[in-house]
Short mmCIF file of C-alpha atoms in Angstrom, two decimals:
data_model
loop_
_atom_site.label_atom_id
_atom_site.label_comp_id
_atom_site.label_asym_id
_atom_site.label_seq_id
_atom_site.Cartn_x
_atom_site.Cartn_y
_atom_site.Cartn_z
CA UNK A 120 -47.24 -9.36 2.17
CA UNK A 121 -45.38 -6.57 0.25
CA UNK A 122 -47.50 -3.41 -0.39
CA UNK A 123 -47.02 -1.26 -3.45
CA UNK A 124 -47.56 2.49 -2.72
CA UNK A 125 -48.55 5.72 -4.65
CA UNK A 126 -45.18 6.74 -5.69
CA UNK A 127 -43.75 3.31 -6.52
CA UNK A 128 -47.15 2.39 -8.46
CA UNK A 129 -46.94 5.76 -10.54
CA UNK A 130 -43.47 5.09 -11.57
CA UNK A 131 -43.80 2.48 -13.19
CA UNK A 132 -46.75 3.44 -15.28
CA UNK A 133 -44.89 6.42 -16.41
CA UNK A 134 -41.47 4.13 -17.17
CA UNK A 135 -44.43 1.73 -19.18
CA UNK A 136 -46.58 4.56 -21.20
CA UNK A 137 -43.60 5.38 -22.75
CA UNK A 138 -43.38 2.20 -24.83
CA UNK A 139 -47.13 0.99 -24.62
CA UNK A 140 -49.75 3.05 -26.70
CA UNK A 141 -52.78 2.51 -23.73
CA UNK A 142 -53.46 3.68 -20.72
CA UNK A 143 -51.90 1.81 -18.15
CA UNK A 144 -52.85 1.43 -14.44
CA UNK A 145 -51.81 -0.12 -11.03
CA UNK A 146 -54.30 -0.57 -8.60
CA UNK A 147 -53.84 -2.05 -5.17
CA UNK A 148 -54.89 -5.08 -3.34
CA UNK A 149 -57.94 -4.01 -2.35
CA UNK A 150 -58.50 -2.69 -6.17
CA UNK A 151 -58.52 1.34 -4.92
CA UNK A 152 -56.48 2.61 -8.20
CA UNK A 153 -52.91 4.33 -6.93
CA UNK A 154 -50.95 4.85 -10.46
CA UNK A 155 -52.53 5.97 -14.05
CA UNK A 156 -52.03 7.64 -16.97
CA UNK A 157 -55.16 8.99 -16.43
CA UNK A 158 -54.26 11.15 -13.14
CA UNK A 159 -57.91 11.98 -12.41
CA UNK A 160 -58.57 8.18 -11.72
CA UNK A 161 -56.47 7.39 -9.06
CA UNK A 162 -58.53 6.11 -5.36
CA UNK A 163 -60.69 5.74 -7.01
CA UNK A 164 -62.54 1.65 -7.14
CA UNK A 165 -61.57 -0.24 -10.27
CA UNK A 166 -64.12 -2.62 -10.36
CA UNK A 167 -62.65 -5.16 -13.25
CA UNK A 168 -59.34 -5.46 -10.51
CA UNK A 169 -61.22 -6.09 -8.20
CA UNK A 170 -63.26 -9.10 -9.81
CA UNK A 171 -59.27 -9.71 -10.83
CA UNK A 172 -57.77 -10.29 -7.31
CA UNK A 173 -61.44 -12.50 -6.69
CA UNK A 174 -60.82 -14.74 -9.24
CA UNK A 175 -57.31 -14.72 -9.20
CA UNK A 176 -57.16 -14.70 -12.46
CA UNK A 177 -57.18 -12.19 -16.00
CA UNK A 178 -60.00 -10.23 -15.89
CA UNK A 179 -61.15 -9.16 -19.79
CA UNK A 180 -63.63 -6.02 -20.45
CA UNK A 181 -64.81 -6.27 -23.45
CA UNK A 182 -66.93 -3.16 -23.12
CA UNK A 183 -67.28 0.01 -21.39
CA UNK A 184 -69.85 -0.44 -18.56
CA UNK A 185 -70.89 1.92 -15.80
CA UNK A 186 -68.55 1.44 -13.46
CA UNK A 187 -65.51 -0.33 -16.03
CA UNK A 188 -64.03 0.23 -19.39
CA UNK A 189 -62.88 -2.80 -21.63
CA UNK A 190 -59.45 -3.63 -21.14
CA UNK A 191 -57.42 -6.22 -19.51
CA UNK A 192 -56.90 -6.69 -15.80
CA UNK A 193 -53.52 -9.50 -14.39
CA UNK A 194 -53.01 -10.07 -11.08
CA UNK A 195 -49.00 -9.03 -9.88
CA UNK A 196 -49.15 -11.81 -7.90
CA UNK A 197 -45.16 -11.85 -5.62
CA UNK A 198 -44.32 -14.65 -3.71
CA UNK A 199 -48.08 -16.44 -4.08
CA UNK A 200 -49.61 -13.60 -3.11
CA UNK A 201 -51.25 -11.62 -4.88
CA UNK A 202 -50.07 -7.97 -4.19
CA UNK A 203 -52.18 -5.52 -6.96
CA UNK A 204 -53.66 -5.84 -10.50
CA UNK A 205 -52.50 -4.07 -13.64
CA UNK A 206 -54.63 -2.87 -16.23
CA UNK A 207 -54.38 -1.54 -19.32
CA UNK A 208 -57.66 0.38 -20.49
CA UNK A 209 -58.25 -0.49 -24.51
CA UNK A 210 -59.95 -3.25 -26.70
CA UNK A 211 -59.31 -6.86 -25.38
CA UNK A 212 -57.82 -7.52 -28.81
CA UNK A 213 -55.42 -4.97 -29.07
CA UNK A 214 -54.09 -4.99 -25.42
CA UNK A 215 -53.95 -8.49 -25.39
CA UNK A 216 -51.05 -8.94 -26.83
CA UNK A 217 -49.09 -6.37 -24.29
CA UNK A 218 -50.77 -8.36 -21.47
CA UNK A 219 -48.02 -10.95 -20.12
CA UNK A 220 -45.51 -8.65 -21.49
CA UNK A 221 -46.65 -5.52 -19.33
CA UNK A 222 -46.71 -7.80 -16.34
CA UNK A 223 -43.78 -8.79 -16.23
CA UNK A 224 -42.20 -5.93 -16.75
CA UNK A 225 -44.44 -4.45 -13.62
CA UNK A 226 -42.99 -7.26 -11.41
CA UNK A 227 -39.39 -6.59 -12.65
CA UNK A 228 -40.30 -3.51 -11.67
CA UNK A 229 -41.68 -3.94 -8.09
CA UNK A 230 -38.33 -6.56 -7.77
CA UNK A 231 -35.79 -4.17 -8.35
CA UNK A 232 -37.45 -1.78 -6.16
CA UNK A 233 -38.08 -4.49 -3.07
CA UNK A 234 -34.31 -5.28 -4.04
CA UNK A 235 -32.83 -1.56 -4.00
CA UNK A 236 -35.25 -0.44 -0.62
CA UNK A 237 -33.32 -3.07 1.09
CA UNK A 238 -30.28 -2.79 -0.43
CA UNK A 239 -30.69 0.91 1.13
CA UNK A 240 -32.03 -0.28 4.75
CA UNK A 241 -28.71 -2.44 4.92
CA UNK A 242 -26.42 0.46 3.88
CA UNK A 243 -28.38 2.90 6.58
CA UNK A 244 -27.46 -0.17 9.38
CA UNK A 245 -24.34 -0.43 8.07
CA UNK A 246 -23.82 3.58 8.12
CA UNK A 247 -25.91 3.24 11.42
CA UNK A 248 -23.32 1.36 12.91
CA UNK A 249 -19.82 2.68 11.44
CA UNK A 250 -21.56 5.99 13.34
CA UNK A 251 -21.50 4.23 16.73
CA UNK A 252 -18.29 2.71 16.78
CA UNK A 253 -16.32 6.24 16.08
CA UNK A 254 -18.25 7.72 18.37
CA UNK A 255 -15.17 8.17 21.02
CA UNK A 256 -19.34 8.02 23.60
CA UNK A 257 -20.03 4.63 22.70
CA UNK A 258 -19.81 1.58 25.18
CA UNK A 259 -18.71 -1.96 23.62
CA UNK A 260 -21.99 -3.81 24.93
CA UNK A 261 -22.87 -7.50 23.82
CA UNK A 262 -24.91 -6.32 21.40
CA UNK A 263 -22.81 -4.05 19.46
CA UNK A 264 -20.38 -6.89 19.66
CA UNK A 265 -22.29 -9.29 17.61
CA UNK A 266 -22.97 -6.19 15.42
CA UNK A 267 -19.11 -5.63 15.02
CA UNK A 268 -18.92 -9.69 14.50
CA UNK A 269 -21.25 -9.41 11.55
CA UNK A 270 -19.44 -6.63 9.52
CA UNK A 271 -15.90 -9.00 10.18
CA UNK A 272 -15.16 -7.03 13.47
CA UNK A 273 -13.48 -7.68 17.09
CA UNK A 274 -14.61 -4.83 18.36
CA UNK A 275 -12.54 -5.26 21.93
CA UNK A 276 -9.33 -6.31 19.38
CA UNK A 277 -7.22 -2.83 18.68
CA UNK A 278 -7.19 -1.58 15.49
CA UNK A 279 -6.06 0.68 12.54
CA UNK A 280 -7.90 2.95 10.78
CA UNK A 281 -6.94 3.42 7.05
CA UNK A 282 -8.51 6.73 6.15
CA UNK A 283 -8.39 7.06 1.99
CA UNK A 284 -10.12 10.17 0.09
CA UNK A 285 -10.62 10.80 -3.59
CA UNK A 286 -10.19 13.85 -5.95
CA UNK A 287 -13.47 12.59 -7.32
CA UNK A 288 -17.29 11.01 -5.86
CA UNK A 289 -16.54 7.62 -5.45
CA UNK A 290 -19.58 5.14 -6.49
CA UNK A 291 -18.40 1.89 -6.37
CA UNK A 292 -16.78 -0.09 -3.15
CA UNK A 293 -13.68 -0.39 -2.16
CA UNK A 294 -12.41 -4.23 -2.95
CA UNK A 295 -10.92 -5.33 -0.31
CA UNK A 296 -10.44 -7.91 1.91
CA UNK A 297 -11.01 -5.88 5.11
CA UNK A 298 -14.67 -3.89 6.38
CA UNK A 299 -14.84 -0.69 4.88
CA UNK A 300 -17.46 1.58 5.56
CA UNK A 301 -18.22 4.66 3.27
CA UNK A 302 -17.82 8.12 5.48
CA UNK A 303 -18.86 10.52 2.45
CA UNK A 304 -19.03 10.76 -1.57
CA UNK A 305 -15.66 11.03 -1.28
CA UNK A 306 -13.93 8.91 1.59
CA UNK A 307 -14.00 5.17 2.82
CA UNK A 308 -12.55 4.21 5.67
CA UNK A 309 -11.10 0.79 6.11
CA UNK A 310 -10.56 -1.65 9.78
CA UNK A 311 -7.90 -3.63 9.64
CA UNK A 312 -6.72 -5.69 12.77
CA UNK A 313 -3.66 -6.98 11.40
CA UNK A 314 -0.44 -4.54 11.38
CA UNK A 315 1.02 -7.00 9.58
CA UNK A 316 -1.25 -6.87 6.56
CA UNK A 317 -1.24 -2.57 6.55
CA UNK A 318 1.36 -2.07 3.88
CA UNK A 319 -0.51 -5.24 1.26
CA UNK A 320 -3.62 -3.07 1.93
CA UNK A 321 -1.90 0.40 1.28
CA UNK A 322 -0.65 -1.08 -2.17
CA UNK A 323 -3.63 -2.32 -3.17
CA UNK A 324 -5.61 0.65 -3.40
CA UNK A 325 -2.23 3.07 -4.54
CA UNK A 326 -2.49 0.59 -7.60
CA UNK A 327 -6.37 0.12 -7.85
CA UNK A 328 -7.38 4.52 -7.07
CA UNK A 329 -3.38 5.91 -7.75
CA UNK A 330 -5.01 9.59 -7.20
CA UNK A 331 -6.89 8.37 -3.92
CA UNK A 332 -4.91 9.86 -0.85
CA UNK A 333 -3.96 7.52 2.05
CA UNK A 334 -3.99 8.36 5.83
CA UNK A 335 -2.97 5.15 8.42
CA UNK A 336 -3.73 5.49 12.06
CA UNK A 337 -1.49 4.03 15.02
CA UNK A 338 -3.24 1.13 16.38
CA UNK A 339 -5.29 2.21 18.65
CA UNK A 340 -8.16 0.41 21.72
CA UNK A 341 -10.92 1.80 19.76
CA UNK A 342 -11.60 2.70 16.66
CA UNK A 343 -13.36 6.10 17.18
CA UNK A 344 -9.49 6.95 18.21
CA UNK A 345 -8.02 5.56 15.66
CA UNK A 346 -10.66 7.31 13.06
CA UNK A 347 -9.85 10.27 14.50
CA UNK A 348 -5.98 10.37 14.20
CA UNK A 349 -6.03 8.88 10.43
CA UNK A 350 -9.17 12.04 9.76
CA UNK A 351 -6.28 14.65 10.84
CA UNK A 352 -3.31 13.12 9.56
CA UNK A 353 -5.20 13.35 6.25
CA UNK A 354 -5.53 17.39 7.28
CA UNK A 355 -2.19 17.45 7.73
CA UNK A 356 -1.40 15.33 3.84
CA UNK A 357 -3.71 17.50 2.16
CA UNK A 358 -2.43 21.00 3.84
CA UNK A 359 0.82 20.87 3.75
CA UNK A 360 2.22 18.02 1.46
CA UNK A 361 1.37 18.78 -2.09
CA UNK A 362 2.87 15.80 -3.84
CA UNK A 363 2.39 12.92 -1.11
CA UNK A 364 -0.35 10.19 -1.21
CA UNK A 365 0.53 8.60 2.05
CA UNK A 366 1.39 9.57 5.66
CA UNK A 367 0.81 7.61 8.65
CA UNK A 368 -0.13 9.64 12.15
CA UNK A 369 2.24 8.65 13.76
CA UNK A 370 4.71 10.30 11.42
CA UNK A 371 2.55 14.18 12.18
CA UNK A 372 1.06 13.46 15.89
CA UNK A 373 2.39 16.66 17.30
CA UNK A 374 1.76 19.44 14.34
CA UNK A 375 -2.03 16.82 13.92
CA UNK A 376 -3.02 16.86 17.38
CA UNK A 377 -2.09 20.80 17.56
CA UNK A 378 -3.57 21.46 14.51
CA UNK A 379 -7.10 20.26 15.98
CA UNK A 380 -6.27 22.53 19.43
CA UNK A 381 -6.11 25.38 16.45
CA UNK A 382 -9.23 24.69 14.84
CA UNK A 383 -11.05 25.77 17.72
CA UNK A 384 -9.02 28.59 19.03
CA UNK A 385 -12.02 32.12 17.46
CA UNK A 386 -8.28 33.98 15.97
CA UNK A 387 -7.28 30.99 14.08
CA UNK A 388 -10.92 30.38 12.69
CA UNK A 389 -10.75 33.96 10.93
CA UNK A 390 -6.79 33.03 9.68
CA UNK A 391 -7.84 29.91 8.31
CA UNK A 392 -9.45 31.29 4.47
CA UNK A 393 -7.15 33.56 4.40
CA UNK A 394 -4.97 32.58 2.12
CA UNK A 395 -8.45 30.71 0.14
CA UNK A 396 -8.67 32.53 -3.37
CA UNK A 397 -4.55 32.41 -3.75
CA UNK A 398 -3.89 28.70 -5.26
CA UNK A 399 -0.65 29.72 -6.40
CA UNK A 400 0.22 31.00 -2.89
CA UNK A 401 -0.63 27.79 -1.24
CA UNK A 402 1.08 26.08 -3.33
CA UNK A 403 3.94 27.50 -3.40
CA UNK A 404 4.28 27.34 0.73
CA UNK A 405 3.55 23.89 0.05
CA UNK A 406 6.83 23.37 -1.72
CA UNK A 407 8.72 25.69 0.38
CA UNK A 408 8.15 23.42 3.35
CA UNK A 409 8.65 20.55 1.67
CA UNK A 410 11.81 22.18 0.51
CA UNK A 411 12.60 22.27 4.43
CA UNK A 412 12.59 26.55 4.01
CA UNK A 413 15.36 26.03 1.01
CA UNK A 414 14.72 28.56 -1.66
CA UNK A 415 17.04 27.97 -4.61
CA UNK A 416 14.91 24.41 -4.65
CA UNK A 417 12.16 25.23 -4.52
CA UNK A 418 11.64 28.29 -6.63
CA UNK A 419 13.36 24.92 -8.66
CA UNK A 420 10.99 23.15 -8.30
CA UNK A 421 8.13 25.31 -9.14
CA UNK A 422 9.87 26.34 -12.55
CA UNK A 423 10.04 29.95 -11.13
CA UNK A 424 12.93 33.03 -10.80
CA UNK A 425 14.16 33.41 -7.00
CA UNK A 426 13.02 36.42 -7.12
CA UNK A 427 9.75 35.28 -8.05
CA UNK A 428 10.04 33.17 -5.04
CA UNK A 429 10.55 35.89 -2.28
CA UNK A 430 8.09 37.93 -4.35
CA UNK A 431 5.70 35.23 -3.60
CA UNK A 432 6.74 35.17 0.52
CA UNK A 433 6.30 38.74 1.03
CA UNK A 434 2.36 38.51 -0.46
CA UNK A 435 1.70 35.32 1.83
CA UNK A 436 3.43 37.56 4.29
CA UNK A 437 1.17 40.81 3.64
CA UNK A 438 -1.92 38.65 3.04
CA UNK A 439 -1.36 36.46 6.42
CA UNK A 440 1.10 39.36 8.62
CA UNK A 441 2.70 35.49 8.98
CA UNK A 442 6.29 35.81 7.44
CA UNK A 443 7.17 32.54 6.01
CA UNK A 444 10.74 33.03 6.42
CA UNK A 445 10.12 33.55 10.52
CA UNK A 446 10.07 30.27 11.95
CA UNK A 447 7.19 30.82 14.35
CA UNK A 448 5.10 32.88 12.04
CA UNK A 449 6.04 29.69 9.40
CA UNK A 450 4.32 27.64 12.33
CA UNK A 451 1.28 29.37 12.11
CA UNK A 452 0.82 29.28 8.59
CA UNK A 453 1.19 25.93 8.59
CA UNK A 454 -1.69 25.68 11.35
CA UNK A 455 -3.42 27.94 8.39
CA UNK A 456 -2.51 25.65 5.76
CA UNK A 457 -4.27 22.42 7.68
CA UNK A 458 -6.94 24.19 8.41
CA UNK A 459 -8.32 24.91 5.31
CA UNK A 460 -8.94 20.86 5.15
CA UNK A 461 -12.29 19.91 5.65
#
């Protein structure tokens, strides 16, 4: 049987008393007050509620007595079982018109709470499953295979991961025909087990969310491998390419893997944040790279004078100790850009 909690009962009382000009009490299935406009009564036995539970009907108390106050008490039924009682204190003839309205509202709020609890439970189970399949050390057991099938995944079938990040908080689900998992408030992971569907999915996401960033893994035997590839490719996309929205791991595999290795280097870690407060310099370096180090094209794209570009490149050199015009230093600058991205 469903059991009302103190927090749930008190929240319902607080909501109802904004619109009802009487004190409201909510009692559990034993008649103990667990929510009330009069906080001093919480934890005490409500005799009117005990009578309503025992008689399985509305109990009206028309005058105050030693252990009861006048008012109306209505059993709260859920799935044909009494889970508690709601009481409205006051003259019966004044509280009676509110009785069924309050009872219906309380039941509705309880059902909403149950539904939300169930939804949160399902989300937690889904998140636990996702954490398992993206852990490289997870063994594919029969139980995990069955669980995967429930989410539309054939666990031992090769798959690609489409990882999507948004520049804003995403509260709604991505509407696709593929298994998808929310990885943060700003990102989703989509599992695709049909290679010829990637282009279709990409177009679908771009049409629905034109501001989204998309990275695509290679086809892998384990979902965990694809997830790591897609995330490392996303870091390359957001770190290096200022005007791109889509990247595939296969197109940046070497630099993505090297950036992951660099991330573990303590000296490289110290350099990562050197350009953090210089958005202008970051943008300049990104455009410089996208223009294949062509200074004239870079200046044109940035709408600045060639001398201004040279000044900015020199500032990058001064701040980082890495010269953008030196190919070896430029590689280190690329890693700095990539490893800035979480």
